[in-house]
Tab-separated table of C-alpha atoms and ligand atoms in Angstrom:
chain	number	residue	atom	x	y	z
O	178	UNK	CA	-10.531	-21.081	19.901
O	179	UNK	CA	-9.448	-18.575	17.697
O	180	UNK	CA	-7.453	-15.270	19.403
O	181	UNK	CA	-9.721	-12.250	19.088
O	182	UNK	CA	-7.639	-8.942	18.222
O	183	UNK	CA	-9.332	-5.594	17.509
O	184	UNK	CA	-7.978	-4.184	14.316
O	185	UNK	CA	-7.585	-0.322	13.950
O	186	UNK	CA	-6.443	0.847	10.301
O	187	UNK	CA	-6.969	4.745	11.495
O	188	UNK	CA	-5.829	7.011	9.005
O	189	UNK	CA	-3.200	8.162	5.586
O	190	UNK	CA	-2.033	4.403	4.336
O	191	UNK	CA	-3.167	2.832	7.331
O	192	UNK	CA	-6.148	1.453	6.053
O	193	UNK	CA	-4.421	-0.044	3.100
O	194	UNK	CA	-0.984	-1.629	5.126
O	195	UNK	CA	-3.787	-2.981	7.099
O	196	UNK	CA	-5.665	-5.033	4.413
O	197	UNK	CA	-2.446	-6.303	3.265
O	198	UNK	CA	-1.785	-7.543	6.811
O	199	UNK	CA	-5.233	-9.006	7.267
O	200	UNK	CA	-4.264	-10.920	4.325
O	201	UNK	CA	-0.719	-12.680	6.024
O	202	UNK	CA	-2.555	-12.888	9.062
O	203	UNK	CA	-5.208	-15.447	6.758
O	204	UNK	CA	-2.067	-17.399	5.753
O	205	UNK	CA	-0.498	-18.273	9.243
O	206	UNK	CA	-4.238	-19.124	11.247
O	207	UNK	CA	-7.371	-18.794	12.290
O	208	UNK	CA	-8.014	-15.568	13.899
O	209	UNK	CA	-11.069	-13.813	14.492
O	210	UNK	CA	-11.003	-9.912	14.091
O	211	UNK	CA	-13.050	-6.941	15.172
O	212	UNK	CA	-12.420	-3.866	13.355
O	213	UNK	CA	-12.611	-0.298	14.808
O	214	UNK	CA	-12.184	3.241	14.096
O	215	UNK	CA	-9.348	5.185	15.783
O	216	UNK	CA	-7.778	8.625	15.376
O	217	UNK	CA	-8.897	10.980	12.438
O	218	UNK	CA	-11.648	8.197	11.479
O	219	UNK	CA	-13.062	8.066	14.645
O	220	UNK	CA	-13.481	11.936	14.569
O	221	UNK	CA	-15.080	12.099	11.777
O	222	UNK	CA	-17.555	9.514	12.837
O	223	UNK	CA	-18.043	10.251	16.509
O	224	UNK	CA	-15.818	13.600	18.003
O	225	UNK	CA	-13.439	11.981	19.447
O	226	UNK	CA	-10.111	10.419	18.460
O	227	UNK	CA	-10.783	7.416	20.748
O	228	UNK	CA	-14.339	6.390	22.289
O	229	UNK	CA	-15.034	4.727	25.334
O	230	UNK	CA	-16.479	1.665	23.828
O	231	UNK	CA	-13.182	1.050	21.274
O	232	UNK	CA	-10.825	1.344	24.405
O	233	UNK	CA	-13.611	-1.572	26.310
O	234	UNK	CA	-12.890	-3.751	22.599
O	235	UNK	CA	-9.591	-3.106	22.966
O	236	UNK	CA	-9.326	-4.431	26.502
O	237	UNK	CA	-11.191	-7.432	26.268
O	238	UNK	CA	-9.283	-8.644	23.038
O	239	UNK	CA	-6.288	-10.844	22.922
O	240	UNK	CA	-4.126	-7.944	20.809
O	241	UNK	CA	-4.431	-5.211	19.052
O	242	UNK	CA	-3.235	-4.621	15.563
O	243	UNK	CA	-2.845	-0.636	14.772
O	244	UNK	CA	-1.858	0.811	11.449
O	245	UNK	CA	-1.449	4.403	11.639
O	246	UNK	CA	-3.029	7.661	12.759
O	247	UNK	CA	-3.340	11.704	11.797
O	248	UNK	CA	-3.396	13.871	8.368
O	249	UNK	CA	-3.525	17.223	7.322
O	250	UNK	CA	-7.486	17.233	7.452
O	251	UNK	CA	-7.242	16.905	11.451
O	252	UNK	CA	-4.096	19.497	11.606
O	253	UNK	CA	-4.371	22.866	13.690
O	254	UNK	CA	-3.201	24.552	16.319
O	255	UNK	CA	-6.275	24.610	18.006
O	256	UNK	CA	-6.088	23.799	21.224
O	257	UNK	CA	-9.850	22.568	21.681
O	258	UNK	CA	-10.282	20.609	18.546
O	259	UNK	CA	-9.825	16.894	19.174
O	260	UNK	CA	-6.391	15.493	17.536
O	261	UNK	CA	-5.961	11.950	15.864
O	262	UNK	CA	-2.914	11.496	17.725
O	263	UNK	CA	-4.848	11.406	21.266
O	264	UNK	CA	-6.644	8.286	20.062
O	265	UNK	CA	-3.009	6.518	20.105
O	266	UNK	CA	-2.096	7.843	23.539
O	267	UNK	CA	-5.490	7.267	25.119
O	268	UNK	CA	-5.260	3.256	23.836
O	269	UNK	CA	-1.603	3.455	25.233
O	270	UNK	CA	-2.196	5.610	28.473
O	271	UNK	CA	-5.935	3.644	28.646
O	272	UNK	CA	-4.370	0.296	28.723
O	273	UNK	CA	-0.942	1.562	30.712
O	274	UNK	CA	0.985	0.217	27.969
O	275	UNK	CA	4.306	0.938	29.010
O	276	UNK	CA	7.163	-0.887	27.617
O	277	UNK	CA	7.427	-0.222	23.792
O	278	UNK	CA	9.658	-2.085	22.244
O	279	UNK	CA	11.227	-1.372	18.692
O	280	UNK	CA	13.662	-4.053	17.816
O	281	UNK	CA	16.179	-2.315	14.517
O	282	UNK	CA	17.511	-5.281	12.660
O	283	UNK	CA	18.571	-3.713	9.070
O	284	UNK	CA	17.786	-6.937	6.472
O	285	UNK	CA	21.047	-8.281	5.095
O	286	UNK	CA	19.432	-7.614	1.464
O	287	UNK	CA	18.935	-4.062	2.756
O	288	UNK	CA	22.575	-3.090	3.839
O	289	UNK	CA	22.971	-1.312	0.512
O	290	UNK	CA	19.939	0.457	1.103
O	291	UNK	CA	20.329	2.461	3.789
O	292	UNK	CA	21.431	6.198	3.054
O	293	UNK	CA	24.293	4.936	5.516
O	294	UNK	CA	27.389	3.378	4.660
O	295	UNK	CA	26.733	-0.505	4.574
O	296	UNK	CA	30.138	-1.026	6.789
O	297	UNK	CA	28.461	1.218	9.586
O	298	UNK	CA	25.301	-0.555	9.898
O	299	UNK	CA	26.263	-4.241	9.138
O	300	UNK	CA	25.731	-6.317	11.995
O	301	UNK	CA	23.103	-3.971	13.686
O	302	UNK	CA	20.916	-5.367	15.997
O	303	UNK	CA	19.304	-3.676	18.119
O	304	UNK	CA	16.068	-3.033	20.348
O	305	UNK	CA	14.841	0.180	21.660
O	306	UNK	CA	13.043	0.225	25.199
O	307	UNK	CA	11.065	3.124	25.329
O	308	UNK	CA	8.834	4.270	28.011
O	309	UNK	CA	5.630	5.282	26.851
O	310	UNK	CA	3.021	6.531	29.531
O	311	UNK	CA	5.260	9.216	31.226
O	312	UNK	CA	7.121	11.720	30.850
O	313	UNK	CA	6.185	14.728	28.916
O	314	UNK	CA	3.808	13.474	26.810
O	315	UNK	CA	1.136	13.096	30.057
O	316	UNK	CA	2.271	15.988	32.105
O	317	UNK	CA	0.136	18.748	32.598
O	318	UNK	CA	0.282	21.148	29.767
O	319	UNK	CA	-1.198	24.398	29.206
O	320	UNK	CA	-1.573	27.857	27.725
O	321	UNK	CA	-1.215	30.937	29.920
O	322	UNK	CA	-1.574	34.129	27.025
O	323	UNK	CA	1.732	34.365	25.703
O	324	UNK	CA	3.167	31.264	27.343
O	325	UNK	CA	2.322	27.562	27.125
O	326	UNK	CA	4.008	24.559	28.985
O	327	UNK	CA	4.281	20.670	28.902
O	328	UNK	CA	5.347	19.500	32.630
O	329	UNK	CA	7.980	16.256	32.442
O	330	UNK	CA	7.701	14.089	35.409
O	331	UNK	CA	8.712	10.498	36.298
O	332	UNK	CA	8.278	8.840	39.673
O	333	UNK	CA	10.438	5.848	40.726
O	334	UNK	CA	7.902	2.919	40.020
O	335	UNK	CA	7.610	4.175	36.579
O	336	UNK	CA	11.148	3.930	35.995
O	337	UNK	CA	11.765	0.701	37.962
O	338	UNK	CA	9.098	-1.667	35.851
O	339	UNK	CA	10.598	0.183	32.289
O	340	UNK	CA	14.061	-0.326	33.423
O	341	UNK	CA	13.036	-4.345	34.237
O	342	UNK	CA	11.739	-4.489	31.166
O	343	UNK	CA	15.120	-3.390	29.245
O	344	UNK	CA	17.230	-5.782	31.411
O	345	UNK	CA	15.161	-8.874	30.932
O	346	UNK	CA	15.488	-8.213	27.484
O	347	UNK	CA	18.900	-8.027	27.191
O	348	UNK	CA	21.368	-10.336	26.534
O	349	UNK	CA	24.859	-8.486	27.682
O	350	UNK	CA	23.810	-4.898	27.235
O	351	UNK	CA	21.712	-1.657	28.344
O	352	UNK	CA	22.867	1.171	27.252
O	353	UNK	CA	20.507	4.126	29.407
O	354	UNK	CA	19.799	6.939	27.381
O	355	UNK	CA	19.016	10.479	29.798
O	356	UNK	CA	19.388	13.826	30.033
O	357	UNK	CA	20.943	14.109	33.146
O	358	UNK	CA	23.598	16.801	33.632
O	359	UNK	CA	20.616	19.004	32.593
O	360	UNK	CA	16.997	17.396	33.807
O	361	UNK	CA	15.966	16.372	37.410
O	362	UNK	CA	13.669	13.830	36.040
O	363	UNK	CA	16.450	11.918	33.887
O	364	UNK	CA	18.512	12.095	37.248
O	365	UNK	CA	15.963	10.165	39.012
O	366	UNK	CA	15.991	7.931	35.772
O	367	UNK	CA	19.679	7.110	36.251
O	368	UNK	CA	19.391	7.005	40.457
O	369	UNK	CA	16.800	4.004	39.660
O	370	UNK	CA	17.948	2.230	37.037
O	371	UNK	CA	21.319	1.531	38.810
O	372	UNK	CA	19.855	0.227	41.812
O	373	UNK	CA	17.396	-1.892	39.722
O	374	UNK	CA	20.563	-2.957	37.581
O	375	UNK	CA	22.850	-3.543	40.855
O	376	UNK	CA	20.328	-5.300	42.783
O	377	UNK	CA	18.302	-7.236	40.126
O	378	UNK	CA	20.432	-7.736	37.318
O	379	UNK	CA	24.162	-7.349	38.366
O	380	UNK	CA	25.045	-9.641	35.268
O	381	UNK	CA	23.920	-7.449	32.822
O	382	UNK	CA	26.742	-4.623	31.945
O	383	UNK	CA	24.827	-1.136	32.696
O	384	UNK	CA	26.094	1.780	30.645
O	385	UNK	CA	24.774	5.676	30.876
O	386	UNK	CA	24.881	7.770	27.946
O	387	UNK	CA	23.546	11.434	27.213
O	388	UNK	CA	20.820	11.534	24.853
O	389	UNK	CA	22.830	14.212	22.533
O	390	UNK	CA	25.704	11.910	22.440
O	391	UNK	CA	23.589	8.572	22.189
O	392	UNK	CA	21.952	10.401	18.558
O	393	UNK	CA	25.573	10.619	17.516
O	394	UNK	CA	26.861	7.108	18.306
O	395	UNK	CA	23.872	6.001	16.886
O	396	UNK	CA	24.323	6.652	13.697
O	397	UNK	CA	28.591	6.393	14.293
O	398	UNK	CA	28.476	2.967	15.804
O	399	UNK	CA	24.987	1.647	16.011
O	400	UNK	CA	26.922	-1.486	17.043
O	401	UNK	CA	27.908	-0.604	20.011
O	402	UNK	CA	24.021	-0.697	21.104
O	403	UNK	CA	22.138	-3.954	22.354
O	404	UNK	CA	19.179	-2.707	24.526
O	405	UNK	CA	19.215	1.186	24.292
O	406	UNK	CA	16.552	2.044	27.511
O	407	UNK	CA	14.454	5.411	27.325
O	408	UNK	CA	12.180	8.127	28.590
O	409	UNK	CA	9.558	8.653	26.142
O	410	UNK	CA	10.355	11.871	24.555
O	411	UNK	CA	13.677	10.527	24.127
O	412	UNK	CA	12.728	6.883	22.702
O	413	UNK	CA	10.577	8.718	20.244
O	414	UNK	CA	13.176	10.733	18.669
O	415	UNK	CA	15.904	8.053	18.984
O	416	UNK	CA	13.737	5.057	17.561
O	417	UNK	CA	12.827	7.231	14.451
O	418	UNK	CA	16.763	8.078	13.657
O	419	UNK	CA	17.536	4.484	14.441
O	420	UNK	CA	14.780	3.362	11.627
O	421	UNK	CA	17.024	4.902	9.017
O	422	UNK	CA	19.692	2.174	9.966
O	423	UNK	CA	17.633	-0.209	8.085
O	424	UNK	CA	17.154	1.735	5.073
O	425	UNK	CA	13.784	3.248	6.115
O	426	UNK	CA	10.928	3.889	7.963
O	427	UNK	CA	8.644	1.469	6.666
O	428	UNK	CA	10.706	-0.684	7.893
O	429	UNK	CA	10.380	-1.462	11.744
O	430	UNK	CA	7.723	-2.596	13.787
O	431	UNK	CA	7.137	-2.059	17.212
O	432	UNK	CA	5.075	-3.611	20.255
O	433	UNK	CA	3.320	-2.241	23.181
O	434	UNK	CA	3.243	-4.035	26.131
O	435	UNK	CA	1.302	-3.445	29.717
O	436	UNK	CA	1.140	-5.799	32.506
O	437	UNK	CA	0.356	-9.407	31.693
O	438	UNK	CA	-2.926	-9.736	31.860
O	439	UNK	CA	-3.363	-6.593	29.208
O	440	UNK	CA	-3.684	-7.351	25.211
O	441	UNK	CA	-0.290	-5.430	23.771
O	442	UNK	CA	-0.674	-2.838	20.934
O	443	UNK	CA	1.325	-3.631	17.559
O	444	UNK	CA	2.371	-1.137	15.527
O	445	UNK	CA	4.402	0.440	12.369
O	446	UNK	CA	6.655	2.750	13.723
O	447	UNK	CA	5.721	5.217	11.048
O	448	UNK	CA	2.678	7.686	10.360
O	449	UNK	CA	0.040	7.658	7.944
O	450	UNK	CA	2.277	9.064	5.271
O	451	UNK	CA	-1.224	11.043	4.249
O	452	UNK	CA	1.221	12.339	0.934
O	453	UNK	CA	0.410	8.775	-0.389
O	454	UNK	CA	-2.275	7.636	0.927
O	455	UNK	CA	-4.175	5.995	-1.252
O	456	UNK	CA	-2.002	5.369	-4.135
O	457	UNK	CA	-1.309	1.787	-3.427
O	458	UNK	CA	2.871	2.633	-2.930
O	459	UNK	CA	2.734	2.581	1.060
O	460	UNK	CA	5.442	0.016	2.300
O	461	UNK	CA	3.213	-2.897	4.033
O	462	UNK	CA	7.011	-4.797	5.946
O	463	UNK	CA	6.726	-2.588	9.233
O	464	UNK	CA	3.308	-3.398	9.667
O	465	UNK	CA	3.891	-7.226	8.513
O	466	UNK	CA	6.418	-6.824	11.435
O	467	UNK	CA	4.284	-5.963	13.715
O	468	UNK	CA	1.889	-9.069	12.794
O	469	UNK	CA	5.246	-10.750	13.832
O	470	UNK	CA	6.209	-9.357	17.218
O	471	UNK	CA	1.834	-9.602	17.965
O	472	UNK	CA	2.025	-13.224	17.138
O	473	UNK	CA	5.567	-13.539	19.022
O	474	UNK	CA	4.739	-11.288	22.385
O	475	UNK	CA	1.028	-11.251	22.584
O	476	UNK	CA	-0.255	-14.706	20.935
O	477	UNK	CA	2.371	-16.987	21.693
O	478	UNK	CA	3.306	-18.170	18.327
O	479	UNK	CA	6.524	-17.778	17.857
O	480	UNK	CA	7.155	-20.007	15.333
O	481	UNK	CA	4.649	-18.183	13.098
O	482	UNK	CA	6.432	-15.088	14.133
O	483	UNK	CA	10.067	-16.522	13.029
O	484	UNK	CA	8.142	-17.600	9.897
O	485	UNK	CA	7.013	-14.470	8.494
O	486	UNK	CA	9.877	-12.829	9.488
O	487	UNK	CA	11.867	-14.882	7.558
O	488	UNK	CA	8.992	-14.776	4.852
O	489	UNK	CA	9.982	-10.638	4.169
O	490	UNK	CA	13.911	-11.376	4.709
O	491	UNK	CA	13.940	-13.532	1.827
O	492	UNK	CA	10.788	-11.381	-0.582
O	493	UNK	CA	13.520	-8.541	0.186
O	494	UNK	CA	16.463	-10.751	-0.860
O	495	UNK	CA	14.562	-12.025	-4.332
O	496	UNK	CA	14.752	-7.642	-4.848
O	497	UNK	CA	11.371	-6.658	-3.104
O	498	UNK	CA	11.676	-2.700	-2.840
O	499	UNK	CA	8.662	-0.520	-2.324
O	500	UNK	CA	9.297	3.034	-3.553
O	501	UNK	CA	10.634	4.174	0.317
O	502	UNK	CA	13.212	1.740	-0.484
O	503	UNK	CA	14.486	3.066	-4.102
O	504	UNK	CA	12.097	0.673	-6.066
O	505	UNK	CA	8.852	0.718	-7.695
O	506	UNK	CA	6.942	-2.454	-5.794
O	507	UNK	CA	3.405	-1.638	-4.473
O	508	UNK	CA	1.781	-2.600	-1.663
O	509	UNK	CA	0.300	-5.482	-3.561
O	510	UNK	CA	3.050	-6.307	-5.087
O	511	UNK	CA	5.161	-6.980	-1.828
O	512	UNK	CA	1.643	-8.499	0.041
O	513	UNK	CA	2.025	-10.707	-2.729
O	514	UNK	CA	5.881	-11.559	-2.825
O	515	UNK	CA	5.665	-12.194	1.638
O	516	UNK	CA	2.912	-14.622	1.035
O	517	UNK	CA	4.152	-16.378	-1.820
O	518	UNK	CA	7.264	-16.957	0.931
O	519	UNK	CA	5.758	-18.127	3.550
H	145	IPM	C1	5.308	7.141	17.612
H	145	IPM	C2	4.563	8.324	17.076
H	145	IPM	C3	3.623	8.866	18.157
H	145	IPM	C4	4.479	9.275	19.336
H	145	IPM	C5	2.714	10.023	17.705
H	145	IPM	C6	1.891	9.645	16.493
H	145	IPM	C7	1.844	10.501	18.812
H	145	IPM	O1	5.449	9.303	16.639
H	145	IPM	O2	4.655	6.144	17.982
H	145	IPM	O3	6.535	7.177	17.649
H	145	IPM	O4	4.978	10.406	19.377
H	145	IPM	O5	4.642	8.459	20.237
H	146	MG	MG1	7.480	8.695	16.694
């Protein structure tokens, strides 16, 4: 039978990386897919950035395929009005999707195009572990008249399944990114993770690092990283730097992973670049990534995945380069070039 995944184009260039994806999805099987409204689309149709019956579509499907959320139409500071961004985090906080994984793998035809230098970045290959229903993005938050807050919190569970999920994936390395000569949550992080490390994974090398110091060495020796494992805040910030490593942010994918019995959430790693939206120049490849990890960690077909993967390596080798990366292809144009390699 064919996998059922809930689509969500949302908002900006989502709706068109989306289409293009439907499109590669045609090319490598039979799937059957349900298409809903999420973030500034669903608050324009119904008040709310996520509704009840979405999240039940979303849990009964197989996977979910999200392009992108928000826009300057939904933008204020008003702390009442509803936000396209809380459609995300109530799918990901809904479903307790906790691991997020961004795997940063610059394209050998792309070494030239990061604003890096290509001997930094050659040989990259990386995957971000970031934890994604903690931290400070769920804390309690609030106004009091001249003051506001966001509480950061973390409680030992929390870190023990995130920091599983970083070892497992591993193959030598985790390097565990924290804050903890300053925050009493990130020393609880680092308390946990080496006891799950020493008693669960003593093969595994386990190495600390600062989250100041990890945005340096990043982009200094991004080599030196296998597995980077994260708090939430910190993933964010890190995983968008670490982007730029292959040449841009249209470039990497990400998944969103719960227990197993819960579909994962696939993602682009970027926005809804609402600047141009609509123009037909958005950069489809993170989202056609994201069809890859879906069909590698949430359909089991892996050797689909491996194909379009491979499919974009080489339409980026025969000169594919959308506008993001210094050329003038269009999202049709490399829609096109992917399926004509696969
Ligand atoms: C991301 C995004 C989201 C986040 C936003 C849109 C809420 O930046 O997935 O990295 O901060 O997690
Ligand atoms: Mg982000």
């Amino acid at each position: 039978m064919a996998a059922r995944i809930v689509t969500l184009p949302g908002d900006g260039i989502g709706p068109e990386i989306l289409a293009a994806a439907v499109r590669v999805l045609g090319a490598l099987g039979d799937f059957e897919l349900e298409e809903r409204l999420v973030g500034g689309a669903s608050i324009d149709a119904h008040g709310t950035a996520l509704t009840e019956e979405v999240l039940e579509a979303c849990r009964s499907s197989e996977a979910i395929l999200l392009a992108a959320v928000g826009g300057p139409k939904w933008d204020t500071v008003d702390p009442a009005a509803p936000r396209p961004e809380q459609g995300l985090l109530g799918l990901r906080k809904g479903l307790e999707l906790f691991a997020n994984l961004r795997p940063v793998r610059p394209s050998p035809a792309l070494l030239d195009a990061s604003p890096l230098k290509r001997d930094r970045i050659e040989g990259t290959d990386l995957l971000v572990v970031r934890e994604l229903t903690g931290g400070i993005y769920f804390g309690d938050s609030g106004r009091e008249g001249d003051r506001a807050h966001d509480d950061c919190a973390y409680t030992v569970g929390e870190v023990e399944r995130i920091a599983r999920v970083a070892f497992a994936s591993a193959r030598s390395k985790v390097v565990s990114v924290d804050k903890a000569n300053v925050l009493e949550t990130s020393r609880l992080w680092r308390e946990t993770v080496s006891r799950v490390h020493a008693e669960e994974f003593p093969l595994v090398q386990l190495e600390h690092m600062l989250v100041d110091n990890a945005a340096m060495q990043l982009v200094s020796a991004p080599r030196h990283f296998e597995v980077i494992l994260t708090e939430n805040l910190f993933g964010d910030i890190l995983s968008d730097e670490a982007a730029m490593l292959t040449g841009s942010l249209g470039m990497l994918p990400s998944a969103s992973l719960g227990d197993e019995d819960t579909p994962g959430l696939f993602e682009p790693v970027h926005g809804s670049a609402p600047d141009i939206a609509g123009t037909g120049r958005a950069n489809p490849l993170a989202m056609f990534g994201s069809v890859a990890l879906m069909l590698r960690h949430g359909l089991a077909m892996e050797s689909e995945a491996a194909a379009l993967e491979s499919a974009v390596d080489e339409a980026l080798e025969a000169g594919l380069r959308t506008p993001d990366l210094g050329g003038e292809a269009t999202t049709e144009d490399a829609t096109r070039a992917v399926l004509a390699s696969l």
